[in-house]
GROMACS .gro file of C-alpha atoms in nm:
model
  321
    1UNK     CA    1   0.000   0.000   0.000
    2UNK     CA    2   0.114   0.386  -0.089
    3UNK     CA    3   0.187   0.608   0.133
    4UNK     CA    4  -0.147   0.805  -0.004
    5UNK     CA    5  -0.362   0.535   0.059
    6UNK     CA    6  -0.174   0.427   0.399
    7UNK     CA    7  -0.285   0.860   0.549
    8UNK     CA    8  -0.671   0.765   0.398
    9UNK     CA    9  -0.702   0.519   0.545
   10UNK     CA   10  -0.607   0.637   0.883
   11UNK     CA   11  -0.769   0.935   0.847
   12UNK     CA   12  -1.069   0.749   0.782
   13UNK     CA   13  -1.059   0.549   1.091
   14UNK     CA   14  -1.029   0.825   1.309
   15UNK     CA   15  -1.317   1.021   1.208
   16UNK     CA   16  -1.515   0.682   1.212
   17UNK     CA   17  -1.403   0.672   1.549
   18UNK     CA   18  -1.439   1.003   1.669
   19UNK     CA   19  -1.753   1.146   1.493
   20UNK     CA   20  -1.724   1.494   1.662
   21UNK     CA   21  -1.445   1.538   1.530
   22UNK     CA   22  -1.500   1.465   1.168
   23UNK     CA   23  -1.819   1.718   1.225
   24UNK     CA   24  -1.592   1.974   1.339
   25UNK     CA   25  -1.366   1.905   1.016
   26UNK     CA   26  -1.652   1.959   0.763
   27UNK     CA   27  -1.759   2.288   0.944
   28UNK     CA   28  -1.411   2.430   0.932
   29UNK     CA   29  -1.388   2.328   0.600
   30UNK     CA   30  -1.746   2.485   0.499
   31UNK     CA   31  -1.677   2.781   0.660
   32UNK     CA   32  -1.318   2.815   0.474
   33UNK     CA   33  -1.552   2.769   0.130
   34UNK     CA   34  -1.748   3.066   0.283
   35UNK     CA   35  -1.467   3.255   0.336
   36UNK     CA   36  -1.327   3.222  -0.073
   37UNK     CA   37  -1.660   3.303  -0.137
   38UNK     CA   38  -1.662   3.608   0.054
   39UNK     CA   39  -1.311   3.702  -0.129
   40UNK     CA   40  -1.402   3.636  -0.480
   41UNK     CA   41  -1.729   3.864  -0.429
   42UNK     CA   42  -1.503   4.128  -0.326
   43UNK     CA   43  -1.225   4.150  -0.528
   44UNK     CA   44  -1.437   4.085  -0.877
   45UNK     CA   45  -1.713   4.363  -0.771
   46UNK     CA   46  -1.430   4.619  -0.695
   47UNK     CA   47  -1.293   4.510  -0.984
   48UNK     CA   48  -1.546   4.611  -1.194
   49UNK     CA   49  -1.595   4.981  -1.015
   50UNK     CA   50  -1.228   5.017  -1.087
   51UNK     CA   51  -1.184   4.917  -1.427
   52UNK     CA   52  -1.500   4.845  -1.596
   53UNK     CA   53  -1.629   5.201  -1.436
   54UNK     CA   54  -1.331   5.422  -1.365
   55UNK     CA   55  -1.425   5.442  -0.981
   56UNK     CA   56  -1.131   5.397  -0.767
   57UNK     CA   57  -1.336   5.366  -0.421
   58UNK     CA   58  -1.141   5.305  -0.108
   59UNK     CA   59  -1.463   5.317   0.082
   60UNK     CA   60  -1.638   4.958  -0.056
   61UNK     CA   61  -1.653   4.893   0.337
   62UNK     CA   62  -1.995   5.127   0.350
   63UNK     CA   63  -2.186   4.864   0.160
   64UNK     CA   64  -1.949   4.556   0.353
   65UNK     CA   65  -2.063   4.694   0.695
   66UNK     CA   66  -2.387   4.840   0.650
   67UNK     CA   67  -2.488   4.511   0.523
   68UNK     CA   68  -2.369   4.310   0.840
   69UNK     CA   69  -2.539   4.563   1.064
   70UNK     CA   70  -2.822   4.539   0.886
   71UNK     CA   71  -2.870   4.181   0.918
   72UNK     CA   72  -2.833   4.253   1.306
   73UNK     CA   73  -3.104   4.507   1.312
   74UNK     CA   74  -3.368   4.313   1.065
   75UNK     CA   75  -3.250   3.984   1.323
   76UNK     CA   76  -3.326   4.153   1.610
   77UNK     CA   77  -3.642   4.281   1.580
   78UNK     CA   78  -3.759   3.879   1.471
   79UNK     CA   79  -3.681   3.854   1.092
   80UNK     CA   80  -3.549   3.511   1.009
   81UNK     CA   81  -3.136   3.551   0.989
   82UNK     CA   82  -3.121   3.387   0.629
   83UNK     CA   83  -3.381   3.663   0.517
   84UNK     CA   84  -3.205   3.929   0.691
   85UNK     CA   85  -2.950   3.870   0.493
   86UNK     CA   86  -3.107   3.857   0.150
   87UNK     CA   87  -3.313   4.199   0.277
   88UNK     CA   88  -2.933   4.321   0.345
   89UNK     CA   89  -2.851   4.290  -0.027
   90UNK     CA   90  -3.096   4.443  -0.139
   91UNK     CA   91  -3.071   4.778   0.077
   92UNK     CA   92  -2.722   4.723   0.015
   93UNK     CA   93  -2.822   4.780  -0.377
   94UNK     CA   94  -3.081   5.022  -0.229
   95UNK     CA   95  -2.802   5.260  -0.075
   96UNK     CA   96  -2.549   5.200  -0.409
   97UNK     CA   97  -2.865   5.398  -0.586
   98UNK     CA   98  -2.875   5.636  -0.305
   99UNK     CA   99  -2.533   5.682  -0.254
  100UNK     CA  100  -2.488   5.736  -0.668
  101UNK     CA  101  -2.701   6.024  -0.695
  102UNK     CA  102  -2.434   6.236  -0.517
  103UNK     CA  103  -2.095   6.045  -0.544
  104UNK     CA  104  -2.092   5.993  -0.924
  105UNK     CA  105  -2.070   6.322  -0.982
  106UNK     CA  106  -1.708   6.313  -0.800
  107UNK     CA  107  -1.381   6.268  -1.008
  108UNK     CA  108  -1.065   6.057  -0.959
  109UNK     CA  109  -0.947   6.108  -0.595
  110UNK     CA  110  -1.235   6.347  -0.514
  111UNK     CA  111  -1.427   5.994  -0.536
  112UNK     CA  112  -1.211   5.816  -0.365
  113UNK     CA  113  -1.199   6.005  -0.041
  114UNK     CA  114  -1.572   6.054  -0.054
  115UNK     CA  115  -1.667   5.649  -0.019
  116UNK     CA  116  -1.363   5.681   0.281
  117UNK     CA  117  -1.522   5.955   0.416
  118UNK     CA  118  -1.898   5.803   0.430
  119UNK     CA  119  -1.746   5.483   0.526
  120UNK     CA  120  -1.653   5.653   0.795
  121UNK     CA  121  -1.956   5.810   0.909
  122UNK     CA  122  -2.137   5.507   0.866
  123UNK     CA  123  -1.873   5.346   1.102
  124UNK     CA  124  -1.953   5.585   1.369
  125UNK     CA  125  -2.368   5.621   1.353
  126UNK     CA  126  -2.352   5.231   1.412
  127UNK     CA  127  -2.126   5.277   1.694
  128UNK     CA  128  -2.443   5.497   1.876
  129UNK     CA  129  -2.653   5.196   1.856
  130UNK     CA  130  -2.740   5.056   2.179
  131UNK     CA  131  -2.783   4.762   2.059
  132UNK     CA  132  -2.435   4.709   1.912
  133UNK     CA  133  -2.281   4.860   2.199
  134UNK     CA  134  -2.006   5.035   2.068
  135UNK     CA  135  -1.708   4.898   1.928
  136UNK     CA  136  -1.783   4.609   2.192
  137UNK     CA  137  -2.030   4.497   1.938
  138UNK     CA  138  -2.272   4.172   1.934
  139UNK     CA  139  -2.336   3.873   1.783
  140UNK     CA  140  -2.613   3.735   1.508
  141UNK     CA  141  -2.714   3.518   1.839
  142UNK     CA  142  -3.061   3.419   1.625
  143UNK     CA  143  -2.824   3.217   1.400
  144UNK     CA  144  -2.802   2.944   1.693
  145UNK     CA  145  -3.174   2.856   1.637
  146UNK     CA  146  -3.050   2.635   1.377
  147UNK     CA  147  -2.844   2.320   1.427
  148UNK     CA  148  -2.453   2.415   1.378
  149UNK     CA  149  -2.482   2.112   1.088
  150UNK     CA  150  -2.800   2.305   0.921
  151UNK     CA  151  -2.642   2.648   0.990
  152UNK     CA  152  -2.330   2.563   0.835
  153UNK     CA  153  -2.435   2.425   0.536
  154UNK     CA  154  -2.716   2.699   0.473
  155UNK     CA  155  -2.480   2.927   0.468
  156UNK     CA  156  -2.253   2.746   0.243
  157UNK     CA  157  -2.556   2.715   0.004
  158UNK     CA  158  -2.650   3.069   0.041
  159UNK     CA  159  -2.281   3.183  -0.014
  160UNK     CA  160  -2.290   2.967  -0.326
  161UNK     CA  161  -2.604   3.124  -0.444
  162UNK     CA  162  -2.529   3.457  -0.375
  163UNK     CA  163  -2.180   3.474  -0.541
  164UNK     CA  164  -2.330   3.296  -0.840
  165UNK     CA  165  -2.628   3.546  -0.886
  166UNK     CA  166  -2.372   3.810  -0.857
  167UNK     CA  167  -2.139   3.676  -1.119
  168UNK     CA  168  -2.413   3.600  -1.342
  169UNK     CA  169  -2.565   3.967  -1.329
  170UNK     CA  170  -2.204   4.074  -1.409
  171UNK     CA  171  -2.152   3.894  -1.668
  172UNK     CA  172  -2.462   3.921  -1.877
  173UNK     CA  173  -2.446   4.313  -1.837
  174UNK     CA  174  -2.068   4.262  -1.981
  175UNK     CA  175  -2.191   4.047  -2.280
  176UNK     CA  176  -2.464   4.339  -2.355
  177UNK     CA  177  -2.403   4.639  -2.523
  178UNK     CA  178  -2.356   4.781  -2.228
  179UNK     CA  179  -1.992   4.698  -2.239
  180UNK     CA  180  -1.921   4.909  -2.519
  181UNK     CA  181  -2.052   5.198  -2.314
  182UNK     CA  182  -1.828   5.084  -1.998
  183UNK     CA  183  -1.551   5.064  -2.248
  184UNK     CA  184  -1.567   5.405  -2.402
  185UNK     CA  185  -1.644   5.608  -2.076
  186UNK     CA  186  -1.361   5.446  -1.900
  187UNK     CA  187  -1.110   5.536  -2.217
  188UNK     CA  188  -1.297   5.904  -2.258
  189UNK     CA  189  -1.591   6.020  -2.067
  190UNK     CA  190  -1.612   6.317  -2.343
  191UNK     CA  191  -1.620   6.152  -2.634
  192UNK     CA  192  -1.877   5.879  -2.487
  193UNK     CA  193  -2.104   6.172  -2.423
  194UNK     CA  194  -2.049   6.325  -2.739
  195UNK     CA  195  -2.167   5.983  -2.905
  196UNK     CA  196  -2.487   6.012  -2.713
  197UNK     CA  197  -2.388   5.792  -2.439
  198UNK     CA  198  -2.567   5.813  -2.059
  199UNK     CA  199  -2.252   5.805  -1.911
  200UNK     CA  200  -2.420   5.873  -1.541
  201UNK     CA  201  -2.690   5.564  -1.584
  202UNK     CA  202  -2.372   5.343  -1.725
  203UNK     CA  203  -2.196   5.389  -1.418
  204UNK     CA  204  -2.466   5.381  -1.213
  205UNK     CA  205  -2.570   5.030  -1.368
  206UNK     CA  206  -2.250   4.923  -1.263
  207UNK     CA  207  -2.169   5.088  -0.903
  208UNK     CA  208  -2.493   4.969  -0.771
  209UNK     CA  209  -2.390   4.615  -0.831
  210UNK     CA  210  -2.078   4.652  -0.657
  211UNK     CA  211  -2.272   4.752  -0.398
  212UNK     CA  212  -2.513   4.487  -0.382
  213UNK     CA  213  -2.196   4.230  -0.472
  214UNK     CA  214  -2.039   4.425  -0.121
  215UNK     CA  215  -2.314   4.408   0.089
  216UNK     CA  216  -2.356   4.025   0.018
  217UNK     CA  217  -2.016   3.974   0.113
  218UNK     CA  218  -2.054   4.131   0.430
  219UNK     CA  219  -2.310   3.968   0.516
  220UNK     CA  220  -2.203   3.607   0.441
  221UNK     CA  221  -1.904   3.709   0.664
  222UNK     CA  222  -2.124   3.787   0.954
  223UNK     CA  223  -2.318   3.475   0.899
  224UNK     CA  224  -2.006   3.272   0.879
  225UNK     CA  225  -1.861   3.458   1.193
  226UNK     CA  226  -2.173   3.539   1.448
  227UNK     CA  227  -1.998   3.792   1.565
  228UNK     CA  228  -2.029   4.204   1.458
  229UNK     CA  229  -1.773   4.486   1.579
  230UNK     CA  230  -1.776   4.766   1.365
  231UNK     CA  231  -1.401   4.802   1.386
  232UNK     CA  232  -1.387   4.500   1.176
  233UNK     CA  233  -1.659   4.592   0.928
  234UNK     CA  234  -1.579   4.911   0.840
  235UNK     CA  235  -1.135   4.831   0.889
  236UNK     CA  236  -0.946   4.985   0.600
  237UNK     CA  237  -0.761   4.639   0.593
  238UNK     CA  238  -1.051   4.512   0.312
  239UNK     CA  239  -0.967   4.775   0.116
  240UNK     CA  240  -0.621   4.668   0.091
  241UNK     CA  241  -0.745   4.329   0.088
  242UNK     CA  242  -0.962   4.425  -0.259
  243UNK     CA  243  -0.681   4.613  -0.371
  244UNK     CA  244  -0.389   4.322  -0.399
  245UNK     CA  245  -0.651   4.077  -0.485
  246UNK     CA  246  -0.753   4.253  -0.778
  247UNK     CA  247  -0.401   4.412  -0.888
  248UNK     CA  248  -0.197   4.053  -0.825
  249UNK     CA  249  -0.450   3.867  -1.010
  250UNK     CA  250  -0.520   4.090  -1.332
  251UNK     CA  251  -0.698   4.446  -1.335
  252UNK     CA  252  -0.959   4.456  -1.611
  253UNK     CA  253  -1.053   4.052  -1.618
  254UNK     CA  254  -1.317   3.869  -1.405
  255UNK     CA  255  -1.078   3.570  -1.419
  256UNK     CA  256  -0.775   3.809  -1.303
  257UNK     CA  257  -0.996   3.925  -0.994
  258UNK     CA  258  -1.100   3.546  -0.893
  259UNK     CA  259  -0.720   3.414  -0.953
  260UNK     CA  260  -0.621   3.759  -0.711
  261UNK     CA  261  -0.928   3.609  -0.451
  262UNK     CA  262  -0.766   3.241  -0.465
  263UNK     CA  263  -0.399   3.373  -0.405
  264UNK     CA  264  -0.490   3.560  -0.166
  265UNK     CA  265  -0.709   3.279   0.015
  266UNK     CA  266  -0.446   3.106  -0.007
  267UNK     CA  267  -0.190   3.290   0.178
  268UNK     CA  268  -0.388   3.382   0.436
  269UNK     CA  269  -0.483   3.005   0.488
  270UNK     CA  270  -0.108   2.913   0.507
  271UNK     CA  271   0.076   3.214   0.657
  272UNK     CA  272  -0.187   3.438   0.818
  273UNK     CA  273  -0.048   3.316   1.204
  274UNK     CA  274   0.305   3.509   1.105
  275UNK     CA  275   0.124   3.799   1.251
  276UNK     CA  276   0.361   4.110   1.096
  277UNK     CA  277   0.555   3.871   0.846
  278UNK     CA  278   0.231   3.793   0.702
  279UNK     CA  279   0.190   4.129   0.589
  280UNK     CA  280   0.495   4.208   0.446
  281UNK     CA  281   0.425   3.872   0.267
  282UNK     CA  282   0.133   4.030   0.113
  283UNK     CA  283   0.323   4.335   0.025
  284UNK     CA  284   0.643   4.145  -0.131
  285UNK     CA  285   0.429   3.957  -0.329
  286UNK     CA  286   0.230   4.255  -0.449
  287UNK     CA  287   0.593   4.399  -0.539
  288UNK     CA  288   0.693   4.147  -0.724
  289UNK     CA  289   0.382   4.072  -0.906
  290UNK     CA  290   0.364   4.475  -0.992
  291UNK     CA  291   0.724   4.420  -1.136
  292UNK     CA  292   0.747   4.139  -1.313
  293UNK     CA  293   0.405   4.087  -1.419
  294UNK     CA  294   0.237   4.436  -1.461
  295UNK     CA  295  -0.093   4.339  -1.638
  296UNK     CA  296  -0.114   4.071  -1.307
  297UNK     CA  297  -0.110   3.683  -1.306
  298UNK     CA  298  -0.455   3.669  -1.542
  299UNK     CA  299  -0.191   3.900  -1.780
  300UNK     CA  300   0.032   3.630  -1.796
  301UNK     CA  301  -0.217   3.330  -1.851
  302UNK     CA  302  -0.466   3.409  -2.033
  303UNK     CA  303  -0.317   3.519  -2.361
  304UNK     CA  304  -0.193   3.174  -2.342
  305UNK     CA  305  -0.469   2.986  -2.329
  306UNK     CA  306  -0.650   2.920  -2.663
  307UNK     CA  307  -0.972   3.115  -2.571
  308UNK     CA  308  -1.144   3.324  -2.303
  309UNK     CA  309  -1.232   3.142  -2.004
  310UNK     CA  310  -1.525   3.386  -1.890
  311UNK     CA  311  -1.582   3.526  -2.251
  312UNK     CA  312  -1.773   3.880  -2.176
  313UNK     CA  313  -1.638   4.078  -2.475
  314UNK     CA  314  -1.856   4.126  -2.800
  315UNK     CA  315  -1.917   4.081  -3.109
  316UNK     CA  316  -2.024   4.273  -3.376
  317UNK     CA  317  -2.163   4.114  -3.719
  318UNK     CA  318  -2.153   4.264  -4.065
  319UNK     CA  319  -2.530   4.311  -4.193
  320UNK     CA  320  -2.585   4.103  -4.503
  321UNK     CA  321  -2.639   4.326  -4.829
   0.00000   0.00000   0.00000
């Protein structure tokens, strides 16, 4: 017998043997799935403000923590957690409308500093609810009605459905002609309008489903975590987080912003205990990524590969004569 077979079969043994801990194993595990989940949503929604929009927004964490305190307030006053969480989305898509009426009109770094700036204020109003006691904060407790078993894998299901709604959406709106409109506002705003182009609704379009894309990431965290403190929510660290993601796994490209999401999964999985180290990790690798391969990892693979693997561009046939 292999040495493969020889560590399954042991391994199998002791969970026979010990089935608490083989139920622990599959909850870690499902709530590790969860967590990729959460990263993919993240990275390929700011993905698409940055590039396919032209919105460089270091605020993303006002739709991330909204959402999760959102979930606590529908929770508390008796609304089933699962359908907290959907409601969460959509006010999360709710406030992206809101929020564009104003913030769209911003430029560049103007932009930028705004969603930091309302991120911000959003961190603080929280903080004067009672019920999340300042930055003490509280936990989804209505979560334990379920089983752990049931409210593991619910999640996991609702995780998967979520992040493949929001994916979907995206894509379909990239295979439409709205993609030429993205295109040409994010190469010159001007000259879009010029053509006739509503360059406001095109962005909107796409900033409110960031924002919905956010808000369902934030909430899946809470659900996957119980617990809520605003410091966390609304941290600056998922900013960075979206940031390297995106950049280290290809700017521009769904597939670049879920290849950033798995590297970056990864390395937290691995070397996230380094505590300091980890981080500089995360920044050497951003270096070197930013040096050697400029257009990111999906730069580097996909013109290699003999098609698109997510194929949102378009096509444009000749009319017959």
């Amino acid at each position: 017998m292999n040495g493969t077979g020889y560590t399954v079969e042991i391994l199998d043994r002791d969970t026979q043997s010990d089935p608490a801990r083989a139920g622990q194993l599959a909850r870690d595990l499902t709530g590790r799935a969860v967590t990729l989940l959460v990263y993919i949503l993240l990275a390929v929604m700011w993905n698409a403000l940055a590039d396919f929009a032209g919105l460089v927004s270091i605020g993303q964490t006002l739709f991330f923590g909204l959402a999760a305190y959102t979930t606590i307030r529908l929770a508390d006053v008796g609304l089933d957690p699962y359908l907290a969480i959907l409601a969460s989305v959509a006010t999360g898509a709710g406030l992206g409308y809101v929020t564009s009426l104003f913030m769209l009109s911003l430029k560049g770094g103007e932009f930028a500093i705004g969603m930091w700036v309302l991120s911000s204020l959003a961190h603080l109003c929280v903080n004067l609810d009672p019920l999340i006691q300042g930055e003490t904060g509280t936990s989804l407790i209505s979560l334990n009605a379920y089983p752990i078993e049931t409210r593991s894998s619910l999640t996991l299901w609702l995780a998967l459905g979520l992040t493949a709604a929001v994916l979907l959406t995206l894509f379909t709106l990239l295979r439409s002609p709205t993609r030429a409109a993205v295109n040409a506002i994010r190469d010159d705003e001007l000259g879009a309008k010029s053509i006739g182009i509503d360059v406001m609704r095109t962005k909107r379009i796409i900033f409110v489903l960031a924002a919905a894309g956010t808000a369902a990431a934030g909430a899946l965290w809470l659900a996957s975590n119980l617990n809520f403190q605003p410091r966390v929510f609304f941290g600056v660290h998922w900013t960075a987080y979206m940031i390297f993601m995106v950049l280290v796994g290809g700017l521009g490209r769904i597939e670049g912003a879920i290849i950033g999401a798995i590297l970056f999964f990864v390395i937290e999985t691995f070397f996230a205990t380094y505590g300091a180290w980890y981080l500089v990790g995360l920044g050497a690798v951003a270096v070197f990524v930013a040096l050697i391969l400029p257009k990111g990892l999906w730069g580097w693979i996909g013109p290699r590969l003999p098609g698109e693997a997510i194929p949102t561009g378009y096509i444009v046939e000749k009319s017959k004569a």
